[in-house]
PDB file of C-alpha atoms in Angstrom:
ATOM      1  CA  GLU A   4     114.081  -0.841  89.775  1.00  0.00           C
ATOM      2  CA  VAL A   5     111.520  -0.943  86.995  1.00  0.00           C
ATOM      3  CA  GLN A   6     112.952  -2.318  83.767  1.00  0.00           C
ATOM      4  CA  LEU A   7     111.317  -2.768  80.395  1.00  0.00           C
ATOM      5  CA  VAL A   8     113.382  -4.514  77.740  1.00  0.00           C
ATOM      6  CA  GLU A   9     112.068  -4.865  74.212  1.00  0.00           C
ATOM      7  CA  SER A  10     113.075  -7.471  71.669  1.00  0.00           C
ATOM      8  CA  GLY A  11     111.982  -8.849  68.343  1.00  0.00           C
ATOM      9  CA  GLY A  12     112.689  -5.944  66.032  1.00  0.00           C
ATOM     10  CA  GLY A  13     114.307  -6.439  62.656  1.00  0.00           C
ATOM     11  CA  VAL A  14     114.159  -5.824  58.927  1.00  0.00           C
ATOM     12  CA  VAL A  15     111.176  -7.216  57.042  1.00  0.00           C
ATOM     13  CA  ARG A  16     109.566  -6.773  53.645  1.00  0.00           C
ATOM     14  CA  PRO A  17     106.239  -4.956  53.182  1.00  0.00           C
ATOM     15  CA  GLY A  18     103.357  -7.301  53.888  1.00  0.00           C
ATOM     16  CA  GLU A  19     105.349  -9.492  56.257  1.00  0.00           C
ATOM     17  CA  TYR A  20     104.862  -9.898  59.991  1.00  0.00           C
ATOM     18  CA  LEU A  21     106.914  -9.437  63.141  1.00  0.00           C
ATOM     19  CA  ARG A  22     106.345 -10.101  66.823  1.00  0.00           C
ATOM     20  CA  LEU A  23     107.722  -7.736  69.435  1.00  0.00           C
ATOM     21  CA  SER A  24     108.118  -8.641  73.086  1.00  0.00           C
ATOM     22  CA  CYS A  25     108.791  -6.652  76.220  1.00  0.00           C
ATOM     23  CA  ALA A  26     110.246  -8.245  79.342  1.00  0.00           C
ATOM     24  CA  ALA A  27     109.157  -6.397  82.459  1.00  0.00           C
ATOM     25  CA  SER A  28     110.743  -6.542  85.882  1.00  0.00           C
ATOM     26  CA  GLY A  29     110.951  -4.582  89.105  1.00  0.00           C
ATOM     27  CA  PHE A  30     107.202  -4.213  89.629  1.00  0.00           C
ATOM     28  CA  THR A  31     104.039  -6.287  89.853  1.00  0.00           C
ATOM     29  CA  PHE A  32     103.359  -6.554  86.131  1.00  0.00           C
ATOM     30  CA  GLU A  33      99.814  -7.872  86.448  1.00  0.00           C
ATOM     31  CA  ASP A  34      98.766  -4.709  88.298  1.00  0.00           C
ATOM     32  CA  TYR A  35      99.547  -2.297  85.466  1.00  0.00           C
ATOM     33  CA  ALA A  36      98.239  -1.381  82.058  1.00  0.00           C
ATOM     34  CA  MET A  37     100.884  -1.441  79.360  1.00  0.00           C
ATOM     35  CA  ALA A  38     101.285   0.071  75.934  1.00  0.00           C
ATOM     36  CA  TRP A  39     103.482   0.495  72.887  1.00  0.00           C
ATOM     37  CA  VAL A  40     104.650   3.877  71.624  1.00  0.00           C
ATOM     38  CA  ARG A  41     106.683   4.247  68.451  1.00  0.00           C
ATOM     39  CA  GLN A  42     109.033   6.872  67.151  1.00  0.00           C
ATOM     40  CA  VAL A  43     110.271   7.411  63.642  1.00  0.00           C
ATOM     41  CA  PRO A  44     113.953   8.369  63.842  1.00  0.00           C
ATOM     42  CA  GLY A  45     114.258  12.120  64.245  1.00  0.00           C
ATOM     43  CA  LYS A  46     110.496  12.481  64.593  1.00  0.00           C
ATOM     44  CA  GLY A  47     107.950  12.559  67.358  1.00  0.00           C
ATOM     45  CA  LEU A  48     106.123   9.995  69.453  1.00  0.00           C
ATOM     46  CA  GLU A  49     103.064   8.059  68.325  1.00  0.00           C
ATOM     47  CA  TRP A  50     100.955   5.925  70.639  1.00  0.00           C
ATOM     48  CA  VAL A  51     100.329   2.574  68.941  1.00  0.00           C
ATOM     49  CA  SER A  52      98.418   0.252  71.243  1.00  0.00           C
ATOM     50  CA  GLY A  53      97.490  -0.349  74.862  1.00  0.00           C
ATOM     51  CA  ILE A  54      96.156  -3.119  77.068  1.00  0.00           C
ATOM     52  CA  ASN A  55      94.535  -2.736  80.445  1.00  0.00           C
ATOM     53  CA  TRP A  56      95.842  -4.372  83.604  1.00  0.00           C
ATOM     54  CA  ASN A  57      93.820  -7.577  83.335  1.00  0.00           C
ATOM     55  CA  GLY A  58      94.050  -7.918  79.560  1.00  0.00           C
ATOM     56  CA  ILE A  59      90.316  -7.590  78.996  1.00  0.00           C
ATOM     57  CA  TYR A  60      90.486  -4.325  77.109  1.00  0.00           C
ATOM     58  CA  VAL A  61      92.805  -3.567  74.219  1.00  0.00           C
ATOM     59  CA  TYR A  62      93.173  -0.362  72.264  1.00  0.00           C
ATOM     60  CA  TYR A  63      94.721   0.554  68.939  1.00  0.00           C
ATOM     61  CA  ALA A  64      95.620   3.626  66.967  1.00  0.00           C
ATOM     62  CA  ASP A  65      93.673   3.908  63.721  1.00  0.00           C
ATOM     63  CA  SER A  66      96.920   3.491  61.793  1.00  0.00           C
ATOM     64  CA  VAL A  67      97.447  -0.062  63.082  1.00  0.00           C
ATOM     65  CA  ARG A  68      93.968  -1.339  63.925  1.00  0.00           C
ATOM     66  CA  GLY A  69      93.255  -4.603  62.155  1.00  0.00           C
ATOM     67  CA  ARG A  70      96.958  -5.281  61.550  1.00  0.00           C
ATOM     68  CA  PHE A  71      98.506  -5.260  65.039  1.00  0.00           C
ATOM     69  CA  THR A  72      97.501  -7.335  68.061  1.00  0.00           C
ATOM     70  CA  ILE A  73      98.600  -6.535  71.595  1.00  0.00           C
ATOM     71  CA  SER A  74      98.639  -9.171  74.323  1.00  0.00           C
ATOM     72  CA  ARG A  75     100.145  -9.831  77.706  1.00  0.00           C
ATOM     73  CA  ASP A  76     101.413 -12.883  79.558  1.00  0.00           C
ATOM     74  CA  ASP A  77     101.310 -12.084  83.243  1.00  0.00           C
ATOM     75  CA  ALA A  78     102.916 -15.396  84.190  1.00  0.00           C
ATOM     76  CA  ALA A  79     105.945 -14.444  82.128  1.00  0.00           C
ATOM     77  CA  ASN A  80     105.808 -10.700  82.886  1.00  0.00           C
ATOM     78  CA  SER A  81     105.713 -10.084  79.174  1.00  0.00           C
ATOM     79  CA  LEU A  82     103.971  -7.688  76.800  1.00  0.00           C
ATOM     80  CA  ASN A  83     103.698  -8.607  73.141  1.00  0.00           C
ATOM     81  CA  LEU A  84     102.832  -6.916  69.874  1.00  0.00           C
ATOM     82  CA  GLN A  85     102.036  -9.064  66.880  1.00  0.00           C
ATOM     83  CA  MET A  86     102.414  -6.954  63.756  1.00  0.00           C
ATOM     84  CA  SER A  87     101.152  -8.153  60.384  1.00  0.00           C
ATOM     85  CA  SER A  88     100.728  -6.642  56.923  1.00  0.00           C
ATOM     86  CA  LEU A  89     103.620  -4.377  57.739  1.00  0.00           C
ATOM     87  CA  ARG A  90     104.069  -1.204  55.703  1.00  0.00           C
ATOM     88  CA  ALA A  91     106.969   1.143  55.141  1.00  0.00           C
ATOM     89  CA  ASP A  92     105.368   3.713  57.422  1.00  0.00           C
ATOM     90  CA  ASP A  93     105.506   1.240  60.318  1.00  0.00           C
ATOM     91  CA  THR A  94     109.269   1.703  60.313  1.00  0.00           C
ATOM     92  CA  ALA A  95     110.143   3.076  63.747  1.00  0.00           C
ATOM     93  CA  LEU A  96     111.663   2.496  67.150  1.00  0.00           C
ATOM     94  CA  TYR A  97     109.033   0.746  69.259  1.00  0.00           C
ATOM     95  CA  HIS A  98     108.999   1.511  72.979  1.00  0.00           C
ATOM     96  CA  CYS A  99     107.281  -0.598  75.623  1.00  0.00           C
ATOM     97  CA  VAL A 100     105.764   1.673  78.271  1.00  0.00           C
ATOM     98  CA  ARG A 101     104.066   1.246  81.612  1.00  0.00           C
ATOM     99  CA  GLY A 102     100.614   2.734  81.916  1.00  0.00           C
ATOM    100  CA  PRO A 103      98.231   3.272  84.787  1.00  0.00           C
ATOM    101  CA  TYR A 104      97.896   1.146  87.887  1.00  0.00           C
ATOM    102  CA  ALA A 105      94.902  -1.204  87.928  1.00  0.00           C
ATOM    103  CA  ARG A 106      91.653   0.727  87.336  1.00  0.00           C
ATOM    104  CA  ASP A 107      93.247   4.177  87.307  1.00  0.00           C
ATOM    105  CA  PRO A 108      92.108   5.990  84.143  1.00  0.00           C
ATOM    106  CA  TYR A 109      95.210   8.123  83.708  1.00  0.00           C
ATOM    107  CA  TRP A 110      97.076   6.897  80.674  1.00  0.00           C
ATOM    108  CA  TYR A 111     100.398   8.644  81.019  1.00  0.00           C
ATOM    109  CA  PHE A 112     103.565   6.556  80.936  1.00  0.00           C
ATOM    110  CA  ASP A 113     105.952   6.595  83.861  1.00  0.00           C
ATOM    111  CA  HIS A 114     108.487   4.055  82.632  1.00  0.00           C
ATOM    112  CA  TRP A 115     109.819   3.458  79.139  1.00  0.00           C
ATOM    113  CA  GLY A 116     111.992   0.830  77.546  1.00  0.00           C
ATOM    114  CA  ARG A 117     114.835   1.819  75.230  1.00  0.00           C
ATOM    115  CA  GLY A 118     113.002   0.342  72.292  1.00  0.00           C
ATOM    116  CA  THR A 119     113.476  -2.125  69.455  1.00  0.00           C
ATOM    117  CA  VAL A 120     113.859  -1.039  65.846  1.00  0.00           C
ATOM    118  CA  VAL A 121     111.485  -2.225  63.154  1.00  0.00           C
ATOM    119  CA  THR A 122     112.438  -1.546  59.549  1.00  0.00           C
ATOM    120  CA  VAL A 123     110.014  -2.347  56.738  1.00  0.00           C
ATOM    121  CA  SER A 124     111.751  -2.169  53.376  1.00  0.00           C
TER     122      SER A 124
ATOM    123  CA  GLU B   1      91.023  12.920  67.912  1.00  0.00           C
ATOM    124  CA  ILE B   2      92.652  15.551  70.079  1.00  0.00           C
ATOM    125  CA  VAL B   3      95.548  17.239  68.313  1.00  0.00           C
ATOM    126  CA  MET B   4      98.380  18.511  70.457  1.00  0.00           C
ATOM    127  CA  THR B   5     100.462  21.389  69.098  1.00  0.00           C
ATOM    128  CA  GLN B   6     103.760  22.383  70.672  1.00  0.00           C
ATOM    129  CA  SER B   7     105.577  25.633  70.128  1.00  0.00           C
ATOM    130  CA  PRO B   8     108.119  26.624  69.244  1.00  0.00           C
ATOM    131  CA  ALA B   9     109.536  23.663  67.361  1.00  0.00           C
ATOM    132  CA  THR B  10     113.030  24.725  68.377  1.00  0.00           C
ATOM    133  CA  LEU B  11     114.021  26.982  71.252  1.00  0.00           C
ATOM    134  CA  SER B  12     117.543  28.369  71.478  1.00  0.00           C
ATOM    135  CA  VAL B  13     118.510  29.282  75.024  1.00  0.00           C
ATOM    136  CA  SER B  14     121.765  30.088  76.777  1.00  0.00           C
ATOM    137  CA  PRO B  15     122.718  28.035  79.830  1.00  0.00           C
ATOM    138  CA  GLY B  16     121.443  29.697  82.981  1.00  0.00           C
ATOM    139  CA  ASN B  17     118.512  31.323  81.215  1.00  0.00           C
ATOM    140  CA  ARG B  18     114.840  30.477  81.383  1.00  0.00           C
ATOM    141  CA  ALA B  19     113.039  28.346  78.834  1.00  0.00           C
ATOM    142  CA  THR B  20     109.281  28.439  78.347  1.00  0.00           C
ATOM    143  CA  LEU B  21     107.617  25.772  76.211  1.00  0.00           C
ATOM    144  CA  SER B  22     103.993  25.749  75.130  1.00  0.00           C
ATOM    145  CA  CYS B  23     101.530  22.986  74.398  1.00  0.00           C
ATOM    146  CA  ARG B  24      98.040  23.554  73.041  1.00  0.00           C
ATOM    147  CA  ALA B  25      95.213  21.036  72.752  1.00  0.00           C
ATOM    148  CA  SER B  26      92.599  21.207  70.005  1.00  0.00           C
ATOM    149  CA  GLN B  27      89.921  20.757  72.665  1.00  0.00           C
ATOM    150  CA  SER B  28      89.900  20.760  76.440  1.00  0.00           C
ATOM    151  CA  VAL B  29      91.862  18.003  78.137  1.00  0.00           C
ATOM    152  CA  SER B  30      91.203  19.345  81.647  1.00  0.00           C
ATOM    153  CA  ILE B  31      94.465  18.706  83.530  1.00  0.00           C
ATOM    154  CA  ASN B  32      95.073  15.341  81.909  1.00  0.00           C
ATOM    155  CA  LEU B  33      98.397  16.311  80.458  1.00  0.00           C
ATOM    156  CA  ALA B  34     101.909  14.932  80.843  1.00  0.00           C
ATOM    157  CA  TRP B  35     105.329  16.243  79.858  1.00  0.00           C
ATOM    158  CA  TYR B  36     108.330  14.118  78.861  1.00  0.00           C
ATOM    159  CA  GLN B  37     111.992  14.849  78.248  1.00  0.00           C
ATOM    160  CA  GLN B  38     114.003  12.905  75.688  1.00  0.00           C
ATOM    161  CA  LYS B  39     117.760  13.140  75.304  1.00  0.00           C
ATOM    162  CA  PRO B  40     119.561  11.776  72.235  1.00  0.00           C
ATOM    163  CA  GLY B  41     119.786   8.011  72.270  1.00  0.00           C
ATOM    164  CA  GLN B  42     117.590   7.699  75.350  1.00  0.00           C
ATOM    165  CA  ALA B  43     113.999   6.788  76.022  1.00  0.00           C
ATOM    166  CA  PRO B  44     111.638   9.579  77.050  1.00  0.00           C
ATOM    167  CA  ARG B  45     111.420  10.345  80.756  1.00  0.00           C
ATOM    168  CA  LEU B  46     108.245  11.447  82.513  1.00  0.00           C
ATOM    169  CA  LEU B  47     108.579  14.966  83.944  1.00  0.00           C
ATOM    170  CA  PHE B  48     105.025  15.922  84.923  1.00  0.00           C
ATOM    171  CA  TYR B  49     101.541  14.472  85.008  1.00  0.00           C
ATOM    172  CA  ALA B  50      98.196  16.008  85.896  1.00  0.00           C
ATOM    173  CA  ALA B  51      99.524  19.144  84.208  1.00  0.00           C
ATOM    174  CA  SER B  52     101.656  20.286  87.125  1.00  0.00           C
ATOM    175  CA  THR B  53     102.569  17.321  89.342  1.00  0.00           C
ATOM    176  CA  ARG B  54     106.289  16.690  89.221  1.00  0.00           C
ATOM    177  CA  ALA B  55     107.297  13.058  88.688  1.00  0.00           C
ATOM    178  CA  THR B  56     109.709  11.327  91.016  1.00  0.00           C
ATOM    179  CA  GLY B  57     113.212  12.760  90.939  1.00  0.00           C
ATOM    180  CA  ILE B  58     112.479  15.757  88.741  1.00  0.00           C
ATOM    181  CA  PRO B  59     114.394  18.844  89.893  1.00  0.00           C
ATOM    182  CA  ALA B  60     112.579  21.903  91.158  1.00  0.00           C
ATOM    183  CA  ARG B  61     113.922  24.085  88.323  1.00  0.00           C
ATOM    184  CA  PHE B  62     111.275  22.372  86.196  1.00  0.00           C
ATOM    185  CA  SER B  63     107.722  23.610  86.600  1.00  0.00           C
ATOM    186  CA  ALA B  64     104.535  23.136  84.636  1.00  0.00           C
ATOM    187  CA  SER B  65     101.122  24.718  84.574  1.00  0.00           C
ATOM    188  CA  GLY B  66      97.900  25.012  82.647  1.00  0.00           C
ATOM    189  CA  SER B  67      94.503  23.475  82.173  1.00  0.00           C
ATOM    190  CA  GLY B  68      91.938  23.093  79.452  1.00  0.00           C
ATOM    191  CA  THR B  69      93.735  23.771  76.192  1.00  0.00           C
ATOM    192  CA  GLU B  70      96.814  25.771  77.164  1.00  0.00           C
ATOM    193  CA  PHE B  71      99.828  24.366  78.995  1.00  0.00           C
ATOM    194  CA  THR B  72     103.329  25.551  79.785  1.00  0.00           C
ATOM    195  CA  LEU B  73     106.566  23.873  80.796  1.00  0.00           C
ATOM    196  CA  THR B  74     109.190  26.152  82.297  1.00  0.00           C
ATOM    197  CA  ILE B  75     112.815  25.455  83.042  1.00  0.00           C
ATOM    198  CA  SER B  76     113.945  28.259  85.306  1.00  0.00           C
ATOM    199  CA  SER B  77     117.709  28.129  84.793  1.00  0.00           C
ATOM    200  CA  LEU B  78     118.910  25.791  82.102  1.00  0.00           C
ATOM    201  CA  LEU B  79     121.706  23.379  82.814  1.00  0.00           C
ATOM    202  CA  SER B  80     123.641  21.590  80.096  1.00  0.00           C
ATOM    203  CA  GLU B  81     121.763  18.378  80.854  1.00  0.00           C
ATOM    204  CA  ASP B  82     118.436  20.056  80.118  1.00  0.00           C
ATOM    205  CA  PHE B  83     119.098  20.454  76.416  1.00  0.00           C
ATOM    206  CA  ALA B  84     116.778  17.873  74.952  1.00  0.00           C
ATOM    207  CA  VAL B  85     113.450  17.403  73.193  1.00  0.00           C
ATOM    208  CA  TYR B  86     110.300  17.893  75.258  1.00  0.00           C
ATOM    209  CA  TYR B  87     106.931  16.340  74.458  1.00  0.00           C
ATOM    210  CA  CYS B  88     103.487  16.917  75.852  1.00  0.00           C
ATOM    211  CA  GLN B  89     100.850  14.193  75.883  1.00  0.00           C
ATOM    212  CA  GLN B  90      97.142  14.374  76.619  1.00  0.00           C
ATOM    213  CA  TYR B  91      95.391  11.447  78.235  1.00  0.00           C
ATOM    214  CA  ASN B  92      91.951  12.968  78.652  1.00  0.00           C
ATOM    215  CA  THR B  93      90.812  10.392  76.101  1.00  0.00           C
ATOM    216  CA  GLY B  94      91.955   7.675  78.468  1.00  0.00           C
ATOM    217  CA  PRO B  95      93.611   4.751  76.727  1.00  0.00           C
ATOM    218  CA  LEU B  96      93.743   6.620  73.411  1.00  0.00           C
ATOM    219  CA  PRO B  97      96.300   9.313  74.180  1.00  0.00           C
ATOM    220  CA  SER B  98      98.074  11.639  71.782  1.00  0.00           C
ATOM    221  CA  PHE B  99     101.420  13.403  71.788  1.00  0.00           C
ATOM    222  CA  GLY B 100     102.560  16.790  70.627  1.00  0.00           C
ATOM    223  CA  GLY B 101     105.233  17.086  67.997  1.00  0.00           C
ATOM    224  CA  GLY B 102     107.922  18.115  70.461  1.00  0.00           C
ATOM    225  CA  THR B 103     110.061  21.159  71.209  1.00  0.00           C
ATOM    226  CA  LYS B 104     113.802  20.896  70.884  1.00  0.00           C
ATOM    227  CA  VAL B 105     115.668  23.006  73.414  1.00  0.00           C
ATOM    228  CA  GLU B 106     119.112  23.745  72.044  1.00  0.00           C
ATOM    229  CA  ILE B 107     122.096  25.737  73.205  1.00  0.00           C
ATOM    230  CA  GLU B 108     122.123  29.287  71.889  1.00  0.00           C
TER     231      GLU B 108
END
């Protein structure tokens, strides 16, 4: 069974930093692209960042580019999101999601974690 | 950026009736569109990809269609467990996808 479990959320002040992690299990992690999607409570979904299967290519939404850094540790089956210069509008539930297999170009997300809450206040 | 617009924002339907949800893209996304269902307190669940391909375990009462800029998700006979928020997502832009704002299906 595929499982994605996020951690690292919390309450921080504007301008501070936070590091989110996602522990993956139940599949061959190194074969899949991964991403982060966030959701403001009661609002919709916003794609934040993605990383391809081998970690060579990373992608960011305009709203976080230059402030967030996505990375992966295939040995530890872990996806990370380093968030700096946090702002109030970064407050959200952050979901870890599984993306396409290997070189497949189809970036829909077939498995989601329950998320970790980040509050910037 | 491709903007995804879902309508209506809220759909009130009686159990057993049909629900039809719409998703429009600001430019063609071919068939590179996915649908998700999200229930309160849960993570979203993939329903469809490639516009009309049902994901694993999704019941046949769910169907989806469309291409280009116009897409539809239909639930043929609503069960109580189907009342949720539904999102569409385009991935024609590859690793830079975008989501619609969601349609809440509520009990009439």
